[in-house]
């Protein structure tokens, strides 16, 4: 059934055909990859947001909770460490921490040796919440990838990694 769905004409196929008719001299092959990637991301993002928001979390808050969870016991990091993990800016981390602290999912603690250092640590409720939501998150992602075999998933992951490097290596934003 997944094969039948994959072979039907999609919006990108129509867009490429339209450009081939209107501007046949242009190579529109990048659209076949990047437009599909963009459309897939938008659909993925919608499903991701809905799943996480059902638990009273934002995706941004979920990102912070998962970073803390991945850090291992005692599940604590500084705002700088969270920012360095590539999640958000230090200012963005602070806003997220305020919300998570208000919801009793994290606590802020000063370092015992250097009082200038402040850690954010998962509470027991935060640990339980992130474990529950992350398990559901993986189930959700597995459902979204159900139309791909394990081999296709590995191949796609490898190709997407290669694509990311290609995009990074293409030069500064707006230049080629």
PDB file of C-alpha atoms in Angstrom:
ATOM      1  CA  UNK A   1       0.000   0.000   0.000  1.00  0.00           C
ATOM      2  CA  UNK A   2       2.853   2.393   0.826  1.00  0.00           C
ATOM      3  CA  UNK A   3       4.256   1.760  -2.658  1.00  0.00           C
ATOM      4  CA  UNK A   4       0.993   2.771  -4.306  1.00  0.00           C
ATOM      5  CA  UNK A   5       0.836   5.976  -2.276  1.00  0.00           C
ATOM      6  CA  UNK A   6       4.453   6.832  -3.124  1.00  0.00           C
ATOM      7  CA  UNK A   7       3.875   6.507  -6.884  1.00  0.00           C
ATOM      8  CA  UNK A   8       0.902   8.868  -7.142  1.00  0.00           C
ATOM      9  CA  UNK A   9       1.639  12.333  -8.473  1.00  0.00           C
ATOM     10  CA  UNK A  10       2.357  14.847  -5.757  1.00  0.00           C
ATOM     11  CA  UNK A  11       2.478  18.646  -5.729  1.00  0.00           C
ATOM     12  CA  UNK A  12       6.231  18.697  -6.397  1.00  0.00           C
ATOM     13  CA  UNK A  13       5.836  16.541  -9.493  1.00  0.00           C
ATOM     14  CA  UNK A  14       3.253  19.015 -10.773  1.00  0.00           C
ATOM     15  CA  UNK A  15       5.449  22.026  -9.961  1.00  0.00           C
ATOM     16  CA  UNK A  16       8.417  20.474 -11.792  1.00  0.00           C
ATOM     17  CA  UNK A  17       6.186  19.676 -14.790  1.00  0.00           C
ATOM     18  CA  UNK A  18       4.848  23.255 -14.791  1.00  0.00           C
ATOM     19  CA  UNK A  19       8.376  24.706 -14.813  1.00  0.00           C
ATOM     20  CA  UNK A  20       9.457  22.264 -17.542  1.00  0.00           C
ATOM     21  CA  UNK A  21       6.585  23.557 -19.672  1.00  0.00           C
ATOM     22  CA  UNK A  22       7.163  27.243 -18.885  1.00  0.00           C
ATOM     23  CA  UNK A  23      10.965  27.320 -18.662  1.00  0.00           C
ATOM     24  CA  UNK A  24      12.292  24.120 -20.269  1.00  0.00           C
ATOM     25  CA  UNK A  25      15.857  25.481 -20.299  1.00  0.00           C
ATOM     26  CA  UNK A  26      16.031  25.435 -16.476  1.00  0.00           C
ATOM     27  CA  UNK A  27      17.269  22.453 -14.462  1.00  0.00           C
ATOM     28  CA  UNK A  28      14.558  22.089 -11.832  1.00  0.00           C
ATOM     29  CA  UNK A  29      15.946  18.823 -10.431  1.00  0.00           C
ATOM     30  CA  UNK A  30      16.872  20.495  -7.088  1.00  0.00           C
ATOM     31  CA  UNK A  31      13.137  20.959  -6.488  1.00  0.00           C
ATOM     32  CA  UNK A  32      12.602  17.221  -6.667  1.00  0.00           C
ATOM     33  CA  UNK A  33      14.806  16.834  -3.576  1.00  0.00           C
ATOM     34  CA  UNK A  34      14.593  20.078  -1.637  1.00  0.00           C
ATOM     35  CA  UNK A  35      10.915  20.884  -2.179  1.00  0.00           C
ATOM     36  CA  UNK A  36      10.017  17.352  -1.102  1.00  0.00           C
ATOM     37  CA  UNK A  37      12.306  17.677   1.891  1.00  0.00           C
ATOM     38  CA  UNK A  38      10.654  20.966   2.817  1.00  0.00           C
ATOM     39  CA  UNK A  39       7.131  19.600   2.419  1.00  0.00           C
ATOM     40  CA  UNK A  40       8.074  16.501   4.428  1.00  0.00           C
ATOM     41  CA  UNK A  41       9.515  18.708   7.169  1.00  0.00           C
ATOM     42  CA  UNK A  42       6.343  20.791   7.359  1.00  0.00           C
ATOM     43  CA  UNK A  43       4.207  17.666   7.715  1.00  0.00           C
ATOM     44  CA  UNK A  44       6.621  16.137  10.226  1.00  0.00           C
ATOM     45  CA  UNK A  45       6.683  19.373  12.233  1.00  0.00           C
ATOM     46  CA  UNK A  46       2.875  19.473  12.408  1.00  0.00           C
ATOM     47  CA  UNK A  47       2.734  15.912  13.754  1.00  0.00           C
ATOM     48  CA  UNK A  48       5.640  16.539  16.138  1.00  0.00           C
ATOM     49  CA  UNK A  49       4.056  19.684  17.587  1.00  0.00           C
ATOM     50  CA  UNK A  50       0.666  18.015  18.056  1.00  0.00           C
ATOM     51  CA  UNK A  51       2.189  15.034  19.845  1.00  0.00           C
ATOM     52  CA  UNK A  52       4.293  17.120  22.236  1.00  0.00           C
ATOM     53  CA  UNK A  53       1.676  19.805  22.874  1.00  0.00           C
ATOM     54  CA  UNK A  54      -0.778  17.106  24.042  1.00  0.00           C
ATOM     55  CA  UNK A  55       1.524  16.814  27.050  1.00  0.00           C
ATOM     56  CA  UNK A  56       1.430  20.542  27.797  1.00  0.00           C
ATOM     57  CA  UNK A  57       4.917  21.113  26.400  1.00  0.00           C
ATOM     58  CA  UNK A  58       6.296  23.193  23.577  1.00  0.00           C
ATOM     59  CA  UNK A  59       8.820  21.626  21.209  1.00  0.00           C
ATOM     60  CA  UNK A  60      11.377  24.082  22.602  1.00  0.00           C
ATOM     61  CA  UNK A  61      10.682  22.936  26.169  1.00  0.00           C
ATOM     62  CA  UNK A  62      10.811  19.314  25.059  1.00  0.00           C
ATOM     63  CA  UNK A  63      14.228  19.967  23.480  1.00  0.00           C
ATOM     64  CA  UNK A  64      15.520  21.282  26.807  1.00  0.00           C
ATOM     65  CA  UNK A  65      14.084  18.346  28.751  1.00  0.00           C
ATOM     66  CA  UNK A  66      15.610  15.820  26.354  1.00  0.00           C
ATOM     67  CA  UNK A  67      19.008  17.558  26.511  1.00  0.00           C
ATOM     68  CA  UNK A  68      18.898  17.368  30.305  1.00  0.00           C
ATOM     69  CA  UNK A  69      17.800  13.714  30.164  1.00  0.00           C
ATOM     70  CA  UNK A  70      20.577  12.795  27.720  1.00  0.00           C
ATOM     71  CA  UNK A  71      23.169  14.422  29.983  1.00  0.00           C
ATOM     72  CA  UNK A  72      22.791  11.543  32.451  1.00  0.00           C
ATOM     73  CA  UNK A  73      22.572  11.613  36.217  1.00  0.00           C
ATOM     74  CA  UNK A  74      22.159  14.128  37.857  1.00  0.00           C
ATOM     75  CA  UNK A  75      20.366  15.426  34.703  1.00  0.00           C
ATOM     76  CA  UNK A  76      21.642  18.973  34.959  1.00  0.00           C
ATOM     77  CA  UNK A  77      23.309  21.481  32.646  1.00  0.00           C
ATOM     78  CA  UNK A  78      24.025  25.200  32.628  1.00  0.00           C
ATOM     79  CA  UNK A  79      22.231  27.520  30.195  1.00  0.00           C
ATOM     80  CA  UNK A  80      25.523  27.819  28.326  1.00  0.00           C
ATOM     81  CA  UNK A  81      25.834  24.050  27.996  1.00  0.00           C
ATOM     82  CA  UNK A  82      22.274  23.870  26.707  1.00  0.00           C
ATOM     83  CA  UNK A  83      23.005  26.637  24.194  1.00  0.00           C
ATOM     84  CA  UNK A  84      26.226  24.863  23.142  1.00  0.00           C
ATOM     85  CA  UNK A  85      24.204  21.730  22.440  1.00  0.00           C
ATOM     86  CA  UNK A  86      22.766  23.666  19.502  1.00  0.00           C
ATOM     87  CA  UNK A  87      19.259  23.989  20.876  1.00  0.00           C
ATOM     88  CA  UNK A  88      18.885  27.731  21.250  1.00  0.00           C
ATOM     89  CA  UNK A  89      20.611  30.932  22.268  1.00  0.00           C
ATOM     90  CA  UNK A  90      21.371  31.544  25.932  1.00  0.00           C
ATOM     91  CA  UNK A  91      18.510  34.071  26.018  1.00  0.00           C
ATOM     92  CA  UNK A  92      16.131  31.518  24.524  1.00  0.00           C
ATOM     93  CA  UNK A  93      17.205  28.920  27.072  1.00  0.00           C
ATOM     94  CA  UNK A  94      16.364  31.290  29.933  1.00  0.00           C
ATOM     95  CA  UNK A  95      12.813  31.801  28.667  1.00  0.00           C
ATOM     96  CA  UNK A  96      12.299  28.067  28.295  1.00  0.00           C
ATOM     97  CA  UNK A  97      13.734  27.421  31.750  1.00  0.00           C
ATOM     98  CA  UNK A  98      11.309  29.898  33.305  1.00  0.00           C
ATOM     99  CA  UNK A  99       8.356  27.965  31.868  1.00  0.00           C
ATOM    100  CA  UNK A 100       9.751  24.537  32.765  1.00  0.00           C
ATOM    101  CA  UNK A 101      10.533  25.695  36.303  1.00  0.00           C
ATOM    102  CA  UNK A 102       7.015  27.130  36.682  1.00  0.00           C
ATOM    103  CA  UNK A 103       5.668  23.717  35.639  1.00  0.00           C
ATOM    104  CA  UNK A 104       7.923  21.997  38.242  1.00  0.00           C
ATOM    105  CA  UNK A 105       9.766  20.031  35.551  1.00  0.00           C
ATOM    106  CA  UNK A 106      13.162  21.556  36.365  1.00  0.00           C
ATOM    107  CA  UNK A 107      14.794  23.360  39.258  1.00  0.00           C
ATOM    108  CA  UNK A 108      17.653  25.822  39.162  1.00  0.00           C
ATOM    109  CA  UNK A 109      20.556  25.187  41.482  1.00  0.00           C
ATOM    110  CA  UNK A 110      23.713  27.166  42.192  1.00  0.00           C
ATOM    111  CA  UNK A 111      27.016  25.334  42.027  1.00  0.00           C
ATOM    112  CA  UNK A 112      28.309  24.540  45.527  1.00  0.00           C
ATOM    113  CA  UNK A 113      31.843  25.720  44.680  1.00  0.00           C
ATOM    114  CA  UNK A 114      31.242  28.592  42.246  1.00  0.00           C
ATOM    115  CA  UNK A 115      28.005  30.366  43.178  1.00  0.00           C
ATOM    116  CA  UNK A 116      28.016  32.206  39.823  1.00  0.00           C
ATOM    117  CA  UNK A 117      27.258  28.935  38.019  1.00  0.00           C
ATOM    118  CA  UNK A 118      23.582  28.007  37.822  1.00  0.00           C
ATOM    119  CA  UNK A 119      22.428  24.569  36.747  1.00  0.00           C
ATOM    120  CA  UNK A 120      19.023  23.529  35.527  1.00  0.00           C
ATOM    121  CA  UNK A 121      18.170  20.044  36.749  1.00  0.00           C
ATOM    122  CA  UNK A 122      15.268  17.746  35.977  1.00  0.00           C
ATOM    123  CA  UNK A 123      12.894  17.188  38.878  1.00  0.00           C
ATOM    124  CA  UNK A 124      11.441  13.726  39.444  1.00  0.00           C
ATOM    125  CA  UNK A 125       8.311  14.971  37.673  1.00  0.00           C
ATOM    126  CA  UNK A 126      10.448  16.316  34.807  1.00  0.00           C
ATOM    127  CA  UNK A 127      12.275  13.009  34.473  1.00  0.00           C
ATOM    128  CA  UNK A 128       8.994  11.078  34.384  1.00  0.00           C
ATOM    129  CA  UNK A 129       7.512  13.547  31.875  1.00  0.00           C
ATOM    130  CA  UNK A 130      10.460  13.474  29.463  1.00  0.00           C
ATOM    131  CA  UNK A 131      10.652   9.677  29.595  1.00  0.00           C
ATOM    132  CA  UNK A 132       6.932   9.387  28.840  1.00  0.00           C
ATOM    133  CA  UNK A 133       6.912  11.994  26.061  1.00  0.00           C
ATOM    134  CA  UNK A 134      10.138  10.778  24.458  1.00  0.00           C
ATOM    135  CA  UNK A 135       8.826   7.208  24.278  1.00  0.00           C
ATOM    136  CA  UNK A 136       5.663   8.496  22.590  1.00  0.00           C
ATOM    137  CA  UNK A 137       7.802  10.714  20.330  1.00  0.00           C
ATOM    138  CA  UNK A 138       9.773   7.699  19.079  1.00  0.00           C
ATOM    139  CA  UNK A 139       6.563   5.737  18.530  1.00  0.00           C
ATOM    140  CA  UNK A 140       5.215   8.686  16.515  1.00  0.00           C
ATOM    141  CA  UNK A 141       8.387   8.873  14.419  1.00  0.00           C
ATOM    142  CA  UNK A 142       8.309   5.114  13.814  1.00  0.00           C
ATOM    143  CA  UNK A 143       4.733   5.433  12.520  1.00  0.00           C
ATOM    144  CA  UNK A 144       5.832   8.233  10.192  1.00  0.00           C
ATOM    145  CA  UNK A 145       8.661   6.067   8.845  1.00  0.00           C
ATOM    146  CA  UNK A 146       6.575   2.891   8.543  1.00  0.00           C
ATOM    147  CA  UNK A 147       6.564   3.149   4.748  1.00  0.00           C
ATOM    148  CA  UNK A 148      10.356   2.686   4.670  1.00  0.00           C
ATOM    149  CA  UNK A 149      12.240  -0.548   5.271  1.00  0.00           C
ATOM    150  CA  UNK A 150      15.089  -0.565   7.820  1.00  0.00           C
ATOM    151  CA  UNK A 151      17.542  -0.556   4.927  1.00  0.00           C
ATOM    152  CA  UNK A 152      15.787   2.422   3.309  1.00  0.00           C
ATOM    153  CA  UNK A 153      15.844   4.277   6.643  1.00  0.00           C
ATOM    154  CA  UNK A 154      19.613   3.758   6.958  1.00  0.00           C
ATOM    155  CA  UNK A 155      20.147   4.818   3.350  1.00  0.00           C
ATOM    156  CA  UNK A 156      17.987   7.920   3.771  1.00  0.00           C
ATOM    157  CA  UNK A 157      19.760   8.852   7.026  1.00  0.00           C
ATOM    158  CA  UNK A 158      23.121   8.550   5.264  1.00  0.00           C
ATOM    159  CA  UNK A 159      21.934  10.605   2.293  1.00  0.00           C
ATOM    160  CA  UNK A 160      20.413  13.311   4.527  1.00  0.00           C
ATOM    161  CA  UNK A 161      23.729  13.554   6.388  1.00  0.00           C
ATOM    162  CA  UNK A 162      25.469  13.967   3.057  1.00  0.00           C
ATOM    163  CA  UNK A 163      22.888  16.574   1.999  1.00  0.00           C
ATOM    164  CA  UNK A 164      23.438  18.561   5.196  1.00  0.00           C
ATOM    165  CA  UNK A 165      27.194  18.635   4.559  1.00  0.00           C
ATOM    166  CA  UNK A 166      26.574  19.682   0.957  1.00  0.00           C
ATOM    167  CA  UNK A 167      24.356  22.550   2.094  1.00  0.00           C
ATOM    168  CA  UNK A 168      26.902  23.685   4.709  1.00  0.00           C
ATOM    169  CA  UNK A 169      29.734  23.444   2.164  1.00  0.00           C
ATOM    170  CA  UNK A 170      27.782  25.442  -0.442  1.00  0.00           C
ATOM    171  CA  UNK A 171      29.023  28.719   1.027  1.00  0.00           C
ATOM    172  CA  UNK A 172      27.632  31.570   3.089  1.00  0.00           C
ATOM    173  CA  UNK A 173      23.882  32.064   3.176  1.00  0.00           C
ATOM    174  CA  UNK A 174      22.618  33.568  -0.025  1.00  0.00           C
ATOM    175  CA  UNK A 175      25.783  32.706  -1.984  1.00  0.00           C
ATOM    176  CA  UNK A 176      26.857  29.656  -3.905  1.00  0.00           C
TER     177      UNK A 176
END
